[in-house]
Short mmCIF file of C-alpha atoms in Angstrom, two decimals:
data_model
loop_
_atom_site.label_atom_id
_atom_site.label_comp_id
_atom_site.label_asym_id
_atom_site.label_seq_id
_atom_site.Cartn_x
_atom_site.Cartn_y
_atom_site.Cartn_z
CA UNK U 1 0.00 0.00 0.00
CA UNK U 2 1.21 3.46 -1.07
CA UNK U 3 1.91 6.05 1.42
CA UNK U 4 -0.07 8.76 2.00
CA UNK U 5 2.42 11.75 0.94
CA UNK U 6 2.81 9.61 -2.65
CA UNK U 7 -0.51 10.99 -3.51
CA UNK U 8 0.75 14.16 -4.33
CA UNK U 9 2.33 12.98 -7.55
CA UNK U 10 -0.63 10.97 -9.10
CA UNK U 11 -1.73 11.70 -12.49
CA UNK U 12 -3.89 10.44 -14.74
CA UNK U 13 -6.67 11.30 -17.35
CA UNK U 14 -9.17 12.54 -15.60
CA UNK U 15 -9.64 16.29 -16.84
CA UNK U 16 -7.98 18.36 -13.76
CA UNK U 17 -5.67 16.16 -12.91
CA UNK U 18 -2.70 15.78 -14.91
CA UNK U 19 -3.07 20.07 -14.96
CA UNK U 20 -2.51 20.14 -11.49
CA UNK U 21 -5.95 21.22 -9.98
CA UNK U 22 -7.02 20.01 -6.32
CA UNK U 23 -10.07 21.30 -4.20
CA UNK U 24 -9.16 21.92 -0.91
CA UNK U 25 -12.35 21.76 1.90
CA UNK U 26 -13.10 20.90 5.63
CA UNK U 27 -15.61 18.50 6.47
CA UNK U 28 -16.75 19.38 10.05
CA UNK U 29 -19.09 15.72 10.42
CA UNK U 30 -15.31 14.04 10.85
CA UNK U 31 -14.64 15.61 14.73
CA UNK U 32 -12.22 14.06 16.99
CA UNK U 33 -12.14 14.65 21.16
CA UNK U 34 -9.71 16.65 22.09
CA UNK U 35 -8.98 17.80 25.62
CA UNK U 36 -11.31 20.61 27.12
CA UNK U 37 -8.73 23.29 28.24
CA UNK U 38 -9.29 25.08 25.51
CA UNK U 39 -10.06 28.47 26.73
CA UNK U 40 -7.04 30.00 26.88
CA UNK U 41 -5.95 33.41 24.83
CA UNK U 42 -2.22 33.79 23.91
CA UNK U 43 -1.73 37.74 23.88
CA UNK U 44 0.62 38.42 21.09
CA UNK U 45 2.72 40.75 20.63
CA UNK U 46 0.96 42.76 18.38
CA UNK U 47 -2.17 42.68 20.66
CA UNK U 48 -4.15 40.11 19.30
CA UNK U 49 -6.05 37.53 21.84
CA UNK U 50 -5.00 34.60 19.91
CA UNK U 51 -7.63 31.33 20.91
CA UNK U 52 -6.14 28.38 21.22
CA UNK U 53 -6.62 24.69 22.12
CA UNK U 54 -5.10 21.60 23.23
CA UNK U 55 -4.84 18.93 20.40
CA UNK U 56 -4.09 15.96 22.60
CA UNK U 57 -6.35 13.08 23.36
CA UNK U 58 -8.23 13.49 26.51
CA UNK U 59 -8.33 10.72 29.54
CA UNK U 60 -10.66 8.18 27.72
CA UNK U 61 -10.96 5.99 31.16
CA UNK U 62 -11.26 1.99 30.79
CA UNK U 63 -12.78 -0.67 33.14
CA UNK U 64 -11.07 0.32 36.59
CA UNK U 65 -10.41 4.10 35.50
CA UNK U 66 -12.67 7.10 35.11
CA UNK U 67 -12.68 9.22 32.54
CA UNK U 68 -11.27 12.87 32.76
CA UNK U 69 -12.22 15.26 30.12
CA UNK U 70 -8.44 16.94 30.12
CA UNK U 71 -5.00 15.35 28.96
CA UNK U 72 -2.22 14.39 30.53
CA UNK U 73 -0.40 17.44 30.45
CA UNK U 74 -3.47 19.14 32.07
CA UNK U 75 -4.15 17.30 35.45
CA UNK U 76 -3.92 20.64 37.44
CA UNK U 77 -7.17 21.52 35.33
CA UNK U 78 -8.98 17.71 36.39
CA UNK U 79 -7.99 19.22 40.10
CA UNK U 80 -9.26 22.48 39.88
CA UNK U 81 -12.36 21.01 38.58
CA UNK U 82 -12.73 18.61 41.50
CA UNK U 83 -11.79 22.01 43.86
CA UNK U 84 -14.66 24.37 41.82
CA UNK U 85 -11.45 26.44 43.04
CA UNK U 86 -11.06 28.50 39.33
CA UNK U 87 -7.81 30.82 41.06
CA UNK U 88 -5.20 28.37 40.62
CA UNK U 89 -6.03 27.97 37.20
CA UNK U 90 -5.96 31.44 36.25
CA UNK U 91 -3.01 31.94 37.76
CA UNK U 92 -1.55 28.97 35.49
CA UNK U 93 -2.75 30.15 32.27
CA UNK U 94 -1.74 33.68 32.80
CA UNK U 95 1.89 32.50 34.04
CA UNK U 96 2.51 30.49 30.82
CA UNK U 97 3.94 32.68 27.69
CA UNK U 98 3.73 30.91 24.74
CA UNK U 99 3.71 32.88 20.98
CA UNK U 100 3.02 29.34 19.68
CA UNK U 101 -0.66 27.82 19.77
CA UNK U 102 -0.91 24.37 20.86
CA UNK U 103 -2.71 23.09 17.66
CA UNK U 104 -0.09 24.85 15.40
CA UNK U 105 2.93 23.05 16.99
CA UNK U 106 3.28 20.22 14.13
CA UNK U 107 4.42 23.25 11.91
CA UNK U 108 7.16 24.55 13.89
CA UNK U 109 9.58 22.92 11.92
CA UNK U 110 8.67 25.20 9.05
CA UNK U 111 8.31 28.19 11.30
CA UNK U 112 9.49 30.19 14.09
CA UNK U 113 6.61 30.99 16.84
CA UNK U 114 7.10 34.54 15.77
CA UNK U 115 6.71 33.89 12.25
CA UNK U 116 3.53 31.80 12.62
CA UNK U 117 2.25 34.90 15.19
CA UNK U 118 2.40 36.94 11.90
CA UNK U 119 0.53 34.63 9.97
CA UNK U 120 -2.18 34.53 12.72
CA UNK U 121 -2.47 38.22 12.89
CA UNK U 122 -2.87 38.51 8.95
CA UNK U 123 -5.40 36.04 9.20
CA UNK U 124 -7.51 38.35 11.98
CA UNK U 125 -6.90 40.87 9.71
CA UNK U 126 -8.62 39.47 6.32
CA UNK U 127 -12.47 40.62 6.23
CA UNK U 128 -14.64 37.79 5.64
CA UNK U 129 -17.86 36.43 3.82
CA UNK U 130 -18.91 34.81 6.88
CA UNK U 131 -18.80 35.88 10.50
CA UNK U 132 -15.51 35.71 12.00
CA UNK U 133 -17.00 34.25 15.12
CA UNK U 134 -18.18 31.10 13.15
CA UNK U 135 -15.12 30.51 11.93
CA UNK U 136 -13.08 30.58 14.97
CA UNK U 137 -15.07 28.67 17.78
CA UNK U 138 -13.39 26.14 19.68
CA UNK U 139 -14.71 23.02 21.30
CA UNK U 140 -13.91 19.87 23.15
CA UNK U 141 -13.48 18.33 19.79
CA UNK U 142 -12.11 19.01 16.97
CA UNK U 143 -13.68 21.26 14.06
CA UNK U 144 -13.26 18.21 11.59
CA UNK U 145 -11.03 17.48 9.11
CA UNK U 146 -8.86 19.27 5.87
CA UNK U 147 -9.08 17.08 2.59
CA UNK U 148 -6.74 17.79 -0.62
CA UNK U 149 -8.71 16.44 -3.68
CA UNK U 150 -7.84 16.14 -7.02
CA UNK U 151 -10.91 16.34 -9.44
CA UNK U 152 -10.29 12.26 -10.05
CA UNK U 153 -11.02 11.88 -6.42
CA UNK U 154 -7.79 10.67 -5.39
CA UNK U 155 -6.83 12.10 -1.50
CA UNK U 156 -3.80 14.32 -1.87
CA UNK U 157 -3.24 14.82 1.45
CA UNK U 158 -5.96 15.50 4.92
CA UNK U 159 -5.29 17.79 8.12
CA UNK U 160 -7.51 17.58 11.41
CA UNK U 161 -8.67 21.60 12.13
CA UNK U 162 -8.92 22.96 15.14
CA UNK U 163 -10.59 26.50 14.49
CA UNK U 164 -13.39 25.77 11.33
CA UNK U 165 -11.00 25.92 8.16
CA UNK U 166 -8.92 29.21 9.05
CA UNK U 167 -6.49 30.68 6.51
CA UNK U 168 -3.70 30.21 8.65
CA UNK U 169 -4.03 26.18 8.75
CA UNK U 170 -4.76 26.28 5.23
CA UNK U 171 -1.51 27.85 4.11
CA UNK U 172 0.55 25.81 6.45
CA UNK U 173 -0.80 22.27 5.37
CA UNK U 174 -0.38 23.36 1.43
CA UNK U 175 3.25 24.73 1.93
CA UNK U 176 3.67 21.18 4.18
CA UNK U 177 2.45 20.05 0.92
CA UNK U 178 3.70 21.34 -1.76
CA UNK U 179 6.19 23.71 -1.69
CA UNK U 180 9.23 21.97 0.76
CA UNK U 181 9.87 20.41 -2.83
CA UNK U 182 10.08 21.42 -6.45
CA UNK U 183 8.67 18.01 -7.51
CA UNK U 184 5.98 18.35 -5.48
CA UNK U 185 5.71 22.53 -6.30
CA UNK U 186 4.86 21.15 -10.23
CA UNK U 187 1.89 19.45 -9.23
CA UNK U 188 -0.15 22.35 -7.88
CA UNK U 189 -1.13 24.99 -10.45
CA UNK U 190 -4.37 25.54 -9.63
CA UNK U 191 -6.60 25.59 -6.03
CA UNK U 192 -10.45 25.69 -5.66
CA UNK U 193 -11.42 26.01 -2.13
CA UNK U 194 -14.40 28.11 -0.98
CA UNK U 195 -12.50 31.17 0.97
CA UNK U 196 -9.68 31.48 -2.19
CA UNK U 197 -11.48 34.74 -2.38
CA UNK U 198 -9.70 35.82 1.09
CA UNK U 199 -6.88 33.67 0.68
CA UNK U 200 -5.50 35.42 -2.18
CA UNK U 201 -5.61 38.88 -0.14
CA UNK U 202 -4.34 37.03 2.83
CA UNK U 203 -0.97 35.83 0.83
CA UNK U 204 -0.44 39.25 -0.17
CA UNK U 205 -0.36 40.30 3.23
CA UNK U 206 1.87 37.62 4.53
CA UNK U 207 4.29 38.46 0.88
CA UNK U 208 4.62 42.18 3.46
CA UNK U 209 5.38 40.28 5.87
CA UNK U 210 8.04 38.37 4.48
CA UNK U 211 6.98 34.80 5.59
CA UNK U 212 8.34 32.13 3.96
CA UNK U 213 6.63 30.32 1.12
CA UNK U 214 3.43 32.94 1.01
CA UNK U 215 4.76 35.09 -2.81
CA UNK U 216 6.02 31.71 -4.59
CA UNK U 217 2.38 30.06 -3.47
CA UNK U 218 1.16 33.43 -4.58
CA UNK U 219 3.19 33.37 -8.38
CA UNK U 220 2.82 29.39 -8.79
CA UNK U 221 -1.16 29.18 -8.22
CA UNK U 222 -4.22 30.35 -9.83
CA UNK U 223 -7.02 30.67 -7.18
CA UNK U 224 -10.82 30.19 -7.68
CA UNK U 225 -14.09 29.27 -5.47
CA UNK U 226 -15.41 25.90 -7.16
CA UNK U 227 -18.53 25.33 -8.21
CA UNK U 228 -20.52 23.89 -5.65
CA UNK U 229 -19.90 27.30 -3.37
CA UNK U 230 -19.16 30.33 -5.53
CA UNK U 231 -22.93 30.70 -6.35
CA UNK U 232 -23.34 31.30 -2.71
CA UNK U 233 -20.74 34.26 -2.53
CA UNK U 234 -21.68 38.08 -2.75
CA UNK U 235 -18.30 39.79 -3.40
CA UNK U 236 -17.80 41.89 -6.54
CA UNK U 237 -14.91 39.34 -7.07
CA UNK U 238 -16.60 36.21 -7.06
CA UNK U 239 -20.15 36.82 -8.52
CA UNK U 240 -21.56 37.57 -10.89
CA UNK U 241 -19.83 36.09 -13.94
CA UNK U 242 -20.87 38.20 -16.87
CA UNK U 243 -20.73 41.61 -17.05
CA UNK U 244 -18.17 42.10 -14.14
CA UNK U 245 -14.69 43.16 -15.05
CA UNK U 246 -14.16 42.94 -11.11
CA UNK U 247 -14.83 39.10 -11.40
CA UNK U 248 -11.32 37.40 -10.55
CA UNK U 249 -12.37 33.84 -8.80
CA UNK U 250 -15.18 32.47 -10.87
CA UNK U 251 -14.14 28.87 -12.18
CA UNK U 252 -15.89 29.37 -15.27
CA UNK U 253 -13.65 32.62 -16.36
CA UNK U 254 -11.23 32.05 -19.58
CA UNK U 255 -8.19 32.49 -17.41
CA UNK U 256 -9.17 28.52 -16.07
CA UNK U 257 -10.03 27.65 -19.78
CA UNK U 258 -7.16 24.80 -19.45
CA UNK U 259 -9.17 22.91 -16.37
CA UNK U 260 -12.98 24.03 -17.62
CA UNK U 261 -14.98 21.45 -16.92
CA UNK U 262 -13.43 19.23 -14.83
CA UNK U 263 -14.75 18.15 -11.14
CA UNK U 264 -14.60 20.90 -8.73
CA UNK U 265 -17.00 18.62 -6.57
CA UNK U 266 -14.56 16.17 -5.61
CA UNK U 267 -14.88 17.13 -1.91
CA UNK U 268 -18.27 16.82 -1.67
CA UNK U 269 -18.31 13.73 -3.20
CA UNK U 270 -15.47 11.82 -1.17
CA UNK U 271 -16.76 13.20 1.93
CA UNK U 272 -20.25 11.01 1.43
CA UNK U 273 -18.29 8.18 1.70
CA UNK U 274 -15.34 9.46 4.49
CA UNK U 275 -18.53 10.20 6.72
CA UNK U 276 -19.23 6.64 7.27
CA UNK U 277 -16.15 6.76 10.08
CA UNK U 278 -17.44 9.48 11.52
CA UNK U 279 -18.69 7.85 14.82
CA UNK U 280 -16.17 5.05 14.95
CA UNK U 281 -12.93 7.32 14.73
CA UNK U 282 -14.70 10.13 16.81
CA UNK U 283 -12.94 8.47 20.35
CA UNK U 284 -9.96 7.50 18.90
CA UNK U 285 -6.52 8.49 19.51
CA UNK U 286 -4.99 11.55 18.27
CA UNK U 287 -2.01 9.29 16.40
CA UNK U 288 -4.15 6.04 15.52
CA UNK U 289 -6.60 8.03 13.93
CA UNK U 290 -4.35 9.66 11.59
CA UNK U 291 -2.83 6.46 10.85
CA UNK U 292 -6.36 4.99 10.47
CA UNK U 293 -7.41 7.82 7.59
CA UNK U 294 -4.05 6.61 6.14
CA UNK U 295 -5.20 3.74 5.53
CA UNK U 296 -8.80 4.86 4.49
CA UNK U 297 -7.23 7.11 1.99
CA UNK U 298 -5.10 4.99 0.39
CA UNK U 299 -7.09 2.10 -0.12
CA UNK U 300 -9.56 4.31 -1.33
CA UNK U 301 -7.08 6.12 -3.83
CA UNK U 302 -5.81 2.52 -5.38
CA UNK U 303 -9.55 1.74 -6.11
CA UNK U 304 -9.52 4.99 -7.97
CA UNK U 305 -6.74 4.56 -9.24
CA UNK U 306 -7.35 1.53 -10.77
CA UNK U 307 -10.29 2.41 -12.27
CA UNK U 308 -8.17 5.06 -14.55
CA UNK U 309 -5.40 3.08 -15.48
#
């Protein structure tokens, strides 16, 4: 069985594929428990409350053991619980400096904390279709999963997110991607995903602030809102199609002429079947469930993939 990261290079005739178009989306049915001290703010430098979250698993209990709804790096929060004593607590949290949220640490190999602060604070700084406060809520699970689709339906590559499909997490996981590599850089020239309308202003932003990776993602990909949501969107730059010299993210404009029609749906449609696992993975293991959608994936890409041979 294939790895998972092998993914990146398939090809094949489907139309979309071999051009180098995915669909990037977040399906929030696929949730995971995470531990429940989640309520803390980082205060960054430039003055931004940053949320964050603690990805670990929390204490699941078995047959002689109760379960706790923290991890194991957060027992003093299981005792102030017990206590109903909140002081100790706050006195914790506020003690603690740390630039870096919790959720974010898998990326610090790319990054500096300081350099991922930016990134954060660019993101709080893009104006949104939606209401910021949807998109940022935190719970004691997960908010679901990332997916990388090409129009085929082969799985390029998944995420877990932990605020509901911010920019920040979405840059990060396509640089992990993509662009640590220049065999891996040729096989992304094009990027549906439904916010591509505020990504695109959010790489120029980070391109100012000189982080790593944001202006050659920039120059190397054409960005546009697939089909399924860019009927939904109300900006001058998305809709409508005709008539609009403002229109920049539209799949159907000539500028995507190479990758017209091909499947911008591919999300949608792998996440019918993905959802099946939803309950049965929803108590698992932070590490054995990514291992699990490993193998979920793959097996599900060779069926593709032998289908289009």
């Amino acid at each position: 069985m294939a790895k998972q990261e092998s993914w990146i290079h398939h090809s094949c005739a489907v139309k979309g594929c071999t051009e180098g178009y995915v669909t990037i989306d977040g399906n929030e049915k696929l949730r995971r428990s995470i531990c429940s001290q989640s309520g803390e703010k980082i205060l960054s430098s430039e003055g931004l409350r940053v949320q964050d979250c603690c990805p670990e698993d929390p204490g699941f209990g078995g047959r002689f053991k109760k379960p706790v709804k923290f991890c194991v790096n957060h027992q003093e929060c299981v005792e102030n619980e017990e206590n109903k004593d909140g002081n100790e607590m706050t006195v914790r949290k506020s003690s603690r400096k740390r630039k870096l949220p919790l959720y974010l640490k898998e990326y610090e190999s790319l990054y500096s904390d300081e350099s991922i602060e930016r990134i954060i604070v660019t993101d709080e700084e893009v104006k949104s279709c939606k209401d910021k406060s949807k998109l940022n809520k935190f719970y004691k699970t997960t908010a679901g999963m990332l997916f990388v689709i090409r129009p085929c339906g082969v799985i390029v590559g998944f995420a877990e997110m932990y605020s509901h499909e911010s920019l920040t997490q979405v840059f990060l996981l396509l640089r992990k991607m993509f662009f640590m590599n220049d065999s891996c850089k040729k096989r992304i020239k094009y990027l549906g995903y439904d916010r591509c309308c505020e990504l695109k202003p959010f790489l120029r932003r980070l391109v100012k602030e000189n982080v790593a990776g944001s202006e050659e993602m920039l120059n190397d990909v054409q960005f546009l809102v697939d089909i399924f949501h860019v009927l939904k969107h109300t900006k001058p730059s998305c809709m409508p199609l005709n008539n609009n010299p403002l229109c920049e993210f539209h799949p159907k404009l000539d500028k995507f002429s190479e990758i017209h029609g091909c499947n911008t749906e591919s999300c949608e449609q792998a996440f019918k079947k993905l959802n099946r696992f939803k309950y049965s993975t929803r108590h698992m293991t932070r590490h054995k469930r990514v291992v699990y959608f490993c193998l979920i994936n793959c097996d599900h890409n060779e069926s593709i993939d032998n289908k289009t041979v």
